Amino acid sequence: MLHFPSANSAAHRPSARDVARLSELLDDDVWAFSNCRVDAAGKPVAEIDWFFYNIRHGTLMVSEWKGFPQRVLSATDTGTQWLLEGGVMVANPIEQVSRQLDAVRAVLRSSILPQHFPAFEPLQLRLMQSVYSPQVDDGTAIERIRWGKVYGRLPELAAVISNSTSPAPLLVPSSEARLKLANALCALFRTSFPADVKAKLHASKKEASIDVVHRISEIHRQIAALHGELAELTLLAAGGDVHPAEPQPRPKAQPAATKPADTKATAKKDSAMTEQQRMQAHLARSFRGVNGSADEAGKALEKAWAAVLDDPLLHGETGISVSLFGSTGSPLVKEKHGSLAKLLGMQLRKWCVLQAKAAGLEPSDVAGKPSNIRVR
């Protein structure tokens, strides 16, 4: 984590313990501005506990940190106070962070976007909001919050900061631009630019002859495309069929090896490889041309699973392996959308069952194979 503390000597400071813990949980792709003071035209001055910017994913978060004298019994959405142990009612921090987020959004649109992201559509700017309180625990009744989320543990909050993606990411185009942006945000939020942080950004500027973030993303896409092509070629070379309805000619049989192999073990191995390769081929074809949005990725998964359901060679004696579908599909969505469950909004097996039912099939469990399903 690159930490930019308040430049005002009279401002509150986060505890050294919290800063150290965040530094352990977050890497240097996350810029953290603490105790910011934001002046937005037409709005009251906002005091921001933490503003996080993940430069790798292009995501932004405004976070309010609260310490209460007692445990939080009930954390509700806007419109009602929070209830502490002992019957004490306190102001709702969700309402506070919402006002702060409005101020931050306004100044980013007016001061940062035109100067540093001129091609970015201001109305597309997305910011997350959160409340962190150590007094929130497993016994706290947390109402469903419309905007943002409440956290009682730093690792949970840090995981969201590190892994969340956005349909409209605010990505920095180059290392030089990062230095300029960091200076601009420090001036905007009235935070300092520590020498060690500046040294890290200067070092990345000297070492980066290419845009590392975009290049890594490009390499991942190229690897995925190559895996898909390889899977299809392997199937064709083995006489398999990517689409059962359109059979491909089988190649001529090869002469038997001089020294016979263990045919039982070889058949078992080839069968397992073919199943994985066929699954990979369906996914690769479905994801070809996907633009990276969550909606497009979800539709690609639906298309791939429909192809699996239509492929009789994937309906083995123990049904269809949902876990194999998941392990093969996860690399295609992990970089931009996290886990399959996060993208789909539910566990993969449940989603697969619902998709099968929607296709008019009758999915059922397979005894001894909890990750498999059988369809009729």
C-alpha positions as a Python dict, from the first residue, in 0.01 Angstrom:
ca = {
    (1, 'M'): (0, 0, 0),
    (2, 'L'): (120, 351, -81),
    (3, 'H'): (1, 573, 203),
    (4, 'F'): (-60, 948, 160),
    (5, 'P'): (-133, 1091, 510),
    (6, 'S'): (-294, 1429, 581),
    (7, 'A'): (-72, 1733, 530),
    (8, 'N'): (-249, 1914, 815),
    (9, 'S'): (-52, 1868, 1136),
    (10, 'A'): (-370, 1927, 1339),
    (11, 'A'): (-571, 1661, 1156),
    (12, 'H'): (-656, 1326, 1307),
    (13, 'R'): (-424, 1041, 1218),
    (14, 'P'): (-506, 674, 1167),
    (15, 'S'): (-348, 447, 1424),
    (16, 'A'): (-1, 320, 1334),
    (17, 'R'): (-129, -32, 1397),
    (18, 'D'): (-408, 7, 1140),
    (19, 'V'): (-170, 153, 883),
    (20, 'A'): (75, -132, 938),
    (21, 'R'): (-201, -391, 904),
    (22, 'L'): (-329, -234, 583),
    (23, 'S'): (25, -232, 446),
    (24, 'E'): (43, -606, 510),
    (25, 'L'): (-291, -671, 340),
    (26, 'L'): (-262, -436, 41),
    (27, 'D'): (11, -422, -221),
    (28, 'D'): (153, -109, -384),
    (29, 'D'): (-117, -110, -651),
    (30, 'V'): (-342, 48, -387),
    (31, 'W'): (-306, 418, -308),
    (32, 'A'): (-449, 509, 33),
    (33, 'F'): (-522, 873, 125),
    (34, 'S'): (-607, 921, 494),
    (35, 'N'): (-789, 1203, 675),
    (36, 'C'): (-862, 1393, 356),
    (37, 'R'): (-1034, 1730, 349),
    (38, 'V'): (-1252, 1780, 41),
    (39, 'D'): (-1401, 2111, -73),
    (40, 'A'): (-1670, 2053, -336),
    (41, 'A'): (-1855, 2350, -482),
    (42, 'G'): (-2200, 2388, -327),
    (43, 'K'): (-2138, 2119, -64),
    (44, 'P'): (-2018, 2129, 298),
    (45, 'V'): (-1649, 2055, 354),
    (46, 'A'): (-1614, 1678, 383),
    (47, 'E'): (-1370, 1504, 618),
    (48, 'I'): (-1279, 1166, 466),
    (49, 'D'): (-1123, 894, 681),
    (50, 'W'): (-987, 691, 389),
    (51, 'F'): (-992, 716, 11),
    (52, 'F'): (-858, 406, -167),
    (53, 'Y'): (-760, 391, -533),
    (54, 'N'): (-660, 58, -688),
    (55, 'I'): (-459, 161, -993),
    (56, 'R'): (-446, -197, -1126),
    (57, 'H'): (-824, -242, -1139),
    (58, 'G'): (-914, 127, -1168),
    (59, 'T'): (-1151, 111, -869),
    (60, 'L'): (-1219, 381, -608),
    (61, 'M'): (-1356, 359, -254),
    (62, 'V'): (-1453, 608, 16),
    (63, 'S'): (-1437, 445, 360),
    (64, 'E'): (-1561, 575, 695),
    (65, 'W'): (-1394, 424, 1004),
    (66, 'K'): (-1590, 428, 1330),
    (67, 'G'): (-1495, 334, 1683),
    (68, 'F'): (-1787, 289, 1923),
    (69, 'P'): (-1782, 249, 2302),
    (70, 'Q'): (-1989, -72, 2282),
    (71, 'R'): (-2059, -351, 2037),
    (72, 'V'): (-2280, -272, 1740),
    (73, 'L'): (-2599, -475, 1778),
    (74, 'S'): (-2775, -347, 1468),
    (75, 'A'): (-2633, -174, 1158),
    (76, 'T'): (-2912, -41, 941),
    (77, 'D'): (-2938, 133, 605),
    (78, 'T'): (-3000, 507, 577),
    (79, 'G'): (-3297, 653, 759),
    (80, 'T'): (-3244, 498, 1104),
    (81, 'Q'): (-2977, 510, 1372),
    (82, 'W'): (-2748, 224, 1468),
    (83, 'L'): (-2807, 37, 1792),
    (84, 'L'): (-2521, -35, 2032),
    (85, 'E'): (-2509, -278, 2318),
    (86, 'G'): (-2685, -130, 2619),
    (87, 'G'): (-2954, 36, 2408),
    (88, 'V'): (-2744, 334, 2296),
    (89, 'M'): (-2848, 482, 1957),
    (90, 'V'): (-2582, 652, 1741),
    (91, 'A'): (-2578, 844, 1415),
    (92, 'N'): (-2584, 625, 1106),
    (93, 'P'): (-2233, 621, 949),
    (94, 'I'): (-2378, 496, 618),
    (95, 'E'): (-2547, 834, 579),
    (96, 'Q'): (-2220, 1010, 662),
    (97, 'V'): (-2012, 818, 408),
    (98, 'S'): (-2280, 872, 143),
    (99, 'R'): (-2247, 1249, 183),
    (100, 'Q'): (-1869, 1217, 167),
    (101, 'L'): (-1890, 1010, -149),
    (102, 'D'): (-2104, 1278, -316),
    (103, 'A'): (-1839, 1539, -239),
    (104, 'V'): (-1552, 1320, -364),
    (105, 'R'): (-1739, 1233, -683),
    (106, 'A'): (-1803, 1602, -751),
    (107, 'V'): (-1439, 1711, -713),
    (108, 'L'): (-1308, 1417, -915),
    (109, 'R'): (-1543, 1503, -1199),
    (110, 'S'): (-1455, 1872, -1195),
    (111, 'S'): (-1083, 1866, -1107),
    (112, 'I'): (-927, 1528, -1189),
    (113, 'L'): (-1108, 1378, -1487),
    (114, 'P'): (-1073, 1672, -1729),
    (115, 'Q'): (-700, 1707, -1655),
    (116, 'H'): (-587, 1346, -1622),
    (117, 'F'): (-860, 1139, -1792),
    (118, 'P'): (-997, 1366, -2068),
    (119, 'A'): (-1146, 1075, -2264),
    (120, 'F'): (-1334, 936, -1962),
    (121, 'E'): (-1708, 1006, -1950),
    (122, 'P'): (-1770, 1180, -1611),
    (123, 'L'): (-2116, 1028, -1569),
    (124, 'Q'): (-1957, 681, -1585),
    (125, 'L'): (-1746, 744, -1274),
    (126, 'R'): (-1811, 474, -1014),
    (127, 'L'): (-1708, 487, -647),
    (128, 'M'): (-1760, 223, -379),
    (129, 'Q'): (-1840, 315, -20),
    (130, 'S'): (-1787, 128, 304),
    (131, 'V'): (-1798, 159, 681),
    (132, 'Y'): (-1541, -18, 898),
    (133, 'S'): (-1588, -60, 1272),
    (134, 'P'): (-1405, -305, 1502),
    (135, 'Q'): (-1723, -315, 1710),
    (136, 'V'): (-1908, -494, 1429),
    (137, 'D'): (-1884, -871, 1475),
    (138, 'D'): (-2055, -1194, 1380),
    (139, 'G'): (-2336, -1115, 1622),
    (140, 'T'): (-2419, -781, 1461),
    (141, 'A'): (-2745, -774, 1267),
    (142, 'I'): (-2650, -600, 943),
    (143, 'E'): (-2941, -483, 733),
    (144, 'R'): (-2910, -513, 357),
    (145, 'I'): (-2733, -191, 259),
    (146, 'R'): (-2834, -48, -78),
    (147, 'W'): (-2502, 127, -138),
    (148, 'G'): (-2178, -2, 8),
    (149, 'K'): (-2113, -246, 288),
    (150, 'V'): (-2025, -264, 657),
    (151, 'Y'): (-1708, -445, 772),
    (152, 'G'): (-1585, -547, 1116),
    (153, 'R'): (-1255, -704, 1005),
    (154, 'L'): (-975, -538, 812),
    (155, 'P'): (-890, -847, 600),
    (156, 'E'): (-1245, -849, 462),
    (157, 'L'): (-1230, -479, 373),
    (158, 'A'): (-882, -517, 223),
    (159, 'A'): (-998, -809, 7),
    (160, 'V'): (-1268, -592, -148),
    (161, 'I'): (-1023, -306, -209),
    (162, 'S'): (-776, -547, -371),
    (163, 'N'): (-1010, -757, -585),
    (164, 'S'): (-1312, -548, -683),
    (165, 'T'): (-1349, -451, -1047),
    (166, 'S'): (-1560, -185, -1219),
    (167, 'P'): (-1759, -174, -1545),
    (168, 'A'): (-1595, 166, -1602),
    (169, 'P'): (-1243, 142, -1454),
    (170, 'L'): (-1037, 457, -1407),
    (171, 'L'): (-703, 330, -1539),
    (172, 'V'): (-384, 535, -1546),
    (173, 'P'): (-236, 522, -1899),
    (174, 'S'): (136, 535, -1810),
    (175, 'S'): (393, 547, -1529),
    (176, 'E'): (458, 917, -1591),
    (177, 'A'): (86, 987, -1568),
    (178, 'R'): (77, 812, -1229),
    (179, 'L'): (324, 1058, -1083),
    (180, 'K'): (123, 1354, -1208),
    (181, 'L'): (-202, 1201, -1084),
    (182, 'A'): (-58, 1126, -740),
    (183, 'N'): (51, 1489, -705),
    (184, 'A'): (-291, 1611, -817),
    (185, 'L'): (-477, 1387, -571),
    (186, 'C'): (-250, 1494, -285),
    (187, 'A'): (-326, 1858, -363),
    (188, 'L'): (-698, 1785, -394),
    (189, 'F'): (-723, 1585, -71),
    (190, 'R'): (-467, 1799, 119),
    (191, 'T'): (-243, 1503, 189),
    (192, 'S'): (134, 1481, 187),
    (193, 'F'): (349, 1289, -62),
    (194, 'P'): (603, 1101, 155),
    (195, 'A'): (956, 1064, 19),
    (196, 'D'): (947, 682, 29),
    (197, 'V'): (622, 674, -168),
    (198, 'K'): (760, 921, -421),
    (199, 'A'): (1073, 708, -457),
    (200, 'K'): (864, 401, -536),
    (201, 'L'): (668, 585, -802),
    (202, 'H'): (986, 732, -951),
    (203, 'A'): (1140, 385, -959),
    (204, 'S'): (842, 242, -1141),
    (205, 'K'): (867, 528, -1391),
    (206, 'K'): (1232, 450, -1465),
    (207, 'E'): (1184, 75, -1482),
    (208, 'A'): (869, 69, -1692),
    (209, 'S'): (940, 109, -2061),
    (210, 'I'): (590, -24, -2135),
    (211, 'D'): (251, 9, -1969),
    (212, 'V'): (283, -290, -1737),
    (213, 'V'): (-85, -309, -1637),
    (214, 'H'): (-215, -316, -1991),
    (215, 'R'): (62, -548, -2108),
    (216, 'I'): (-15, -804, -1837),
    (217, 'S'): (-384, -790, -1930),
    (218, 'E'): (-295, -835, -2296),
    (219, 'I'): (-75, -1138, -2218),
    (220, 'H'): (-357, -1302, -2019),
    (221, 'R'): (-594, -1258, -2312),
    (222, 'Q'): (-338, -1402, -2554),
    (223, 'I'): (-278, -1704, -2328),
    (224, 'A'): (-654, -1768, -2301),
    (225, 'A'): (-692, -1748, -2680),
    (226, 'L'): (-400, -1987, -2734),
    (227, 'H'): (-541, -2235, -2481),
    (228, 'G'): (-873, -2227, -2663),
    (229, 'E'): (-711, -2286, -3002),
    (230, 'L'): (-492, -2562, -2860),
    (231, 'A'): (-794, -2736, -2707),
    (232, 'E'): (-979, -2734, -3038),
    (233, 'L'): (-677, -2857, -3234),
    (234, 'T'): (-616, -3133, -2981),
    (235, 'L'): (-975, -3250, -3013),
    (236, 'L'): (-960, -3250, -3391),
    (237, 'A'): (-626, -3433, -3391),
    (238, 'A'): (-774, -3699, -3161),
    (239, 'G'): (-1080, -3740, -3382),
    (240, 'G'): (-1300, -3555, -3134),
    (241, 'D'): (-1580, -3315, -3213),
    (242, 'V'): (-1611, -2967, -3067),
    (243, 'H'): (-1975, -2950, -3177),
    (244, 'P'): (-2144, -3294, -3174),
    (245, 'A'): (-2395, -3185, -3441),
    (246, 'E'): (-2114, -3120, -3689),
    (247, 'P'): (-1888, -3429, -3685),
    (248, 'Q'): (-1532, -3393, -3805),
    (249, 'P'): (-1355, -3673, -3997),
    (250, 'R'): (-1134, -3892, -3783),
    (251, 'P'): (-770, -3920, -3882),
    (252, 'K'): (-639, -4254, -4001),
    (253, 'A'): (-541, -4495, -3728),
    (254, 'Q'): (-173, -4489, -3639),
    (255, 'P'): (31, -4811, -3642),
    (256, 'A'): (51, -4988, -3309),
    (257, 'A'): (358, -4914, -3100),
    (258, 'T'): (630, -5177, -3099),
    (259, 'K'): (609, -5206, -2723),
    (260, 'P'): (247, -5226, -2605),
    (261, 'A'): (158, -4978, -2332),
    (262, 'D'): (-73, -5027, -2037),
    (263, 'T'): (-394, -4988, -2240),
    (264, 'K'): (-620, -4965, -1937),
    (265, 'A'): (-421, -4681, -1779),
    (266, 'T'): (-377, -4509, -2117),
    (267, 'A'): (-749, -4522, -2193),
    (268, 'K'): (-832, -4380, -1854),
    (269, 'K'): (-580, -4098, -1898),
    (270, 'D'): (-695, -4017, -2253),
    (271, 'S'): (-1059, -4012, -2141),
    (272, 'A'): (-984, -3765, -1861),
    (273, 'M'): (-779, -3544, -2091),
    (274, 'T'): (-1045, -3549, -2359),
    (275, 'E'): (-1313, -3446, -2110),
    (276, 'Q'): (-1108, -3149, -1994),
    (277, 'Q'): (-1014, -3055, -2349),
    (278, 'R'): (-1376, -3065, -2463),
    (279, 'M'): (-1481, -2849, -2169),
    (280, 'Q'): (-1199, -2606, -2251),
    (281, 'A'): (-1304, -2594, -2616),
    (282, 'H'): (-1666, -2506, -2533),
    (283, 'L'): (-1556, -2230, -2297),
    (284, 'A'): (-1295, -2093, -2535),
    (285, 'R'): (-1545, -2071, -2821),
    (286, 'S'): (-1805, -1902, -2601),
    (287, 'F'): (-1559, -1644, -2466),
    (288, 'R'): (-1416, -1556, -2805),
    (289, 'G'): (-1472, -1183, -2864),
    (290, 'V'): (-1606, -1113, -2513),
    (291, 'N'): (-1535, -747, -2429),
    (292, 'G'): (-1458, -798, -2061),
    (293, 'S'): (-1782, -671, -1905),
    (294, 'A'): (-1953, -878, -1636),
    (295, 'D'): (-2268, -903, -1847),
    (296, 'E'): (-2078, -1038, -2148),
    (297, 'A'): (-1884, -1283, -1930),
    (298, 'G'): (-2209, -1410, -1776),
    (299, 'K'): (-2362, -1465, -2120),
    (300, 'A'): (-2049, -1647, -2235),
    (301, 'L'): (-2073, -1883, -1936),
    (302, 'E'): (-2439, -1951, -2017),
    (303, 'K'): (-2347, -2031, -2377),
    (304, 'A'): (-2061, -2260, -2271),
    (305, 'W'): (-2272, -2448, -2015),
    (306, 'A'): (-2550, -2493, -2274),
    (307, 'A'): (-2289, -2646, -2508),
    (308, 'V'): (-2174, -2879, -2230),
    (309, 'L'): (-2533, -2989, -2166),
    (310, 'D'): (-2571, -3061, -2540),
    (311, 'D'): (-2245, -3257, -2561),
    (312, 'P'): (-2316, -3629, -2499),
    (313, 'L'): (-1946, -3705, -2461),
    (314, 'L'): (-1940, -3499, -2139),
    (315, 'H'): (-2226, -3698, -1983),
    (316, 'G'): (-2021, -3975, -1826),
    (317, 'E'): (-2130, -4255, -1595),
    (318, 'T'): (-2110, -4011, -1305),
    (319, 'G'): (-2288, -3729, -1485),
    (320, 'I'): (-2141, -3393, -1578),
    (321, 'S'): (-1851, -3261, -1370),
    (322, 'V'): (-1945, -2913, -1250),
    (323, 'S'): (-1610, -2882, -1072),
    (324, 'L'): (-1426, -2943, -1401),
    (325, 'F'): (-1638, -2678, -1571),
    (326, 'G'): (-1557, -2440, -1285),
    (327, 'S'): (-1182, -2505, -1279),
    (328, 'T'): (-1166, -2462, -1657),
    (329, 'G'): (-1379, -2148, -1664),
    (330, 'S'): (-1231, -1968, -1362),
    (331, 'P'): (-913, -1844, -1538),
    (332, 'L'): (-1129, -1673, -1801),
    (333, 'V'): (-1303, -1448, -1547),
    (334, 'K'): (-1067, -1428, -1248),
    (335, 'E'): (-864, -1126, -1360),
    (336, 'K'): (-1159, -895, -1425),
    (337, 'H'): (-1444, -1039, -1217),
    (338, 'G'): (-1294, -1249, -936),
    (339, 'S'): (-1448, -1589, -867),
    (340, 'L'): (-1725, -1751, -1071),
    (341, 'A'): (-1954, -1736, -768),
    (342, 'K'): (-1900, -1361, -742),
    (343, 'L'): (-1972, -1309, -1111),
    (344, 'L'): (-2283, -1530, -1108),
    (345, 'G'): (-2414, -1414, -772),
    (346, 'M'): (-2440, -1769, -638),
    (347, 'Q'): (-2248, -2095, -608),
    (348, 'L'): (-2157, -2247, -944),
    (349, 'R'): (-2338, -2578, -887),
    (350, 'K'): (-2663, -2401, -798),
    (351, 'W'): (-2631, -2184, -1109),
    (352, 'C'): (-2565, -2489, -1330),
    (353, 'V'): (-2874, -2664, -1193),
    (354, 'L'): (-3091, -2357, -1256),
    (355, 'Q'): (-2956, -2323, -1610),
    (356, 'A'): (-3031, -2689, -1679),
    (357, 'K'): (-3388, -2649, -1552),
    (358, 'A'): (-3433, -2337, -1765),
    (359, 'A'): (-3329, -2546, -2067),
    (360, 'G'): (-3611, -2791, -1994),
    (361, 'L'): (-3386, -3061, -1847),
    (362, 'E'): (-3426, -3249, -1519),
    (363, 'P'): (-3097, -3223, -1323),
    (364, 'S'): (-3038, -3459, -1032),
    (365, 'D'): (-2764, -3534, -779),
    (366, 'V'): (-2508, -3809, -831),
    (367, 'A'): (-2449, -4036, -532),
    (368, 'G'): (-2093, -4003, -405),
    (369, 'K'): (-2019, -3714, -644),
    (370, 'P'): (-2148, -3395, -480),
    (371, 'S'): (-1995, -3173, -749),
    (372, 'N'): (-2158, -3366, -1037),
    (373, 'I'): (-2507, -3355, -1179),
    (374, 'R'): (-2699, -3585, -1411),
    (375, 'V'): (-2955, -3449, -1655),
    (376, 'R'): (-3245, -3610, -1841),
}
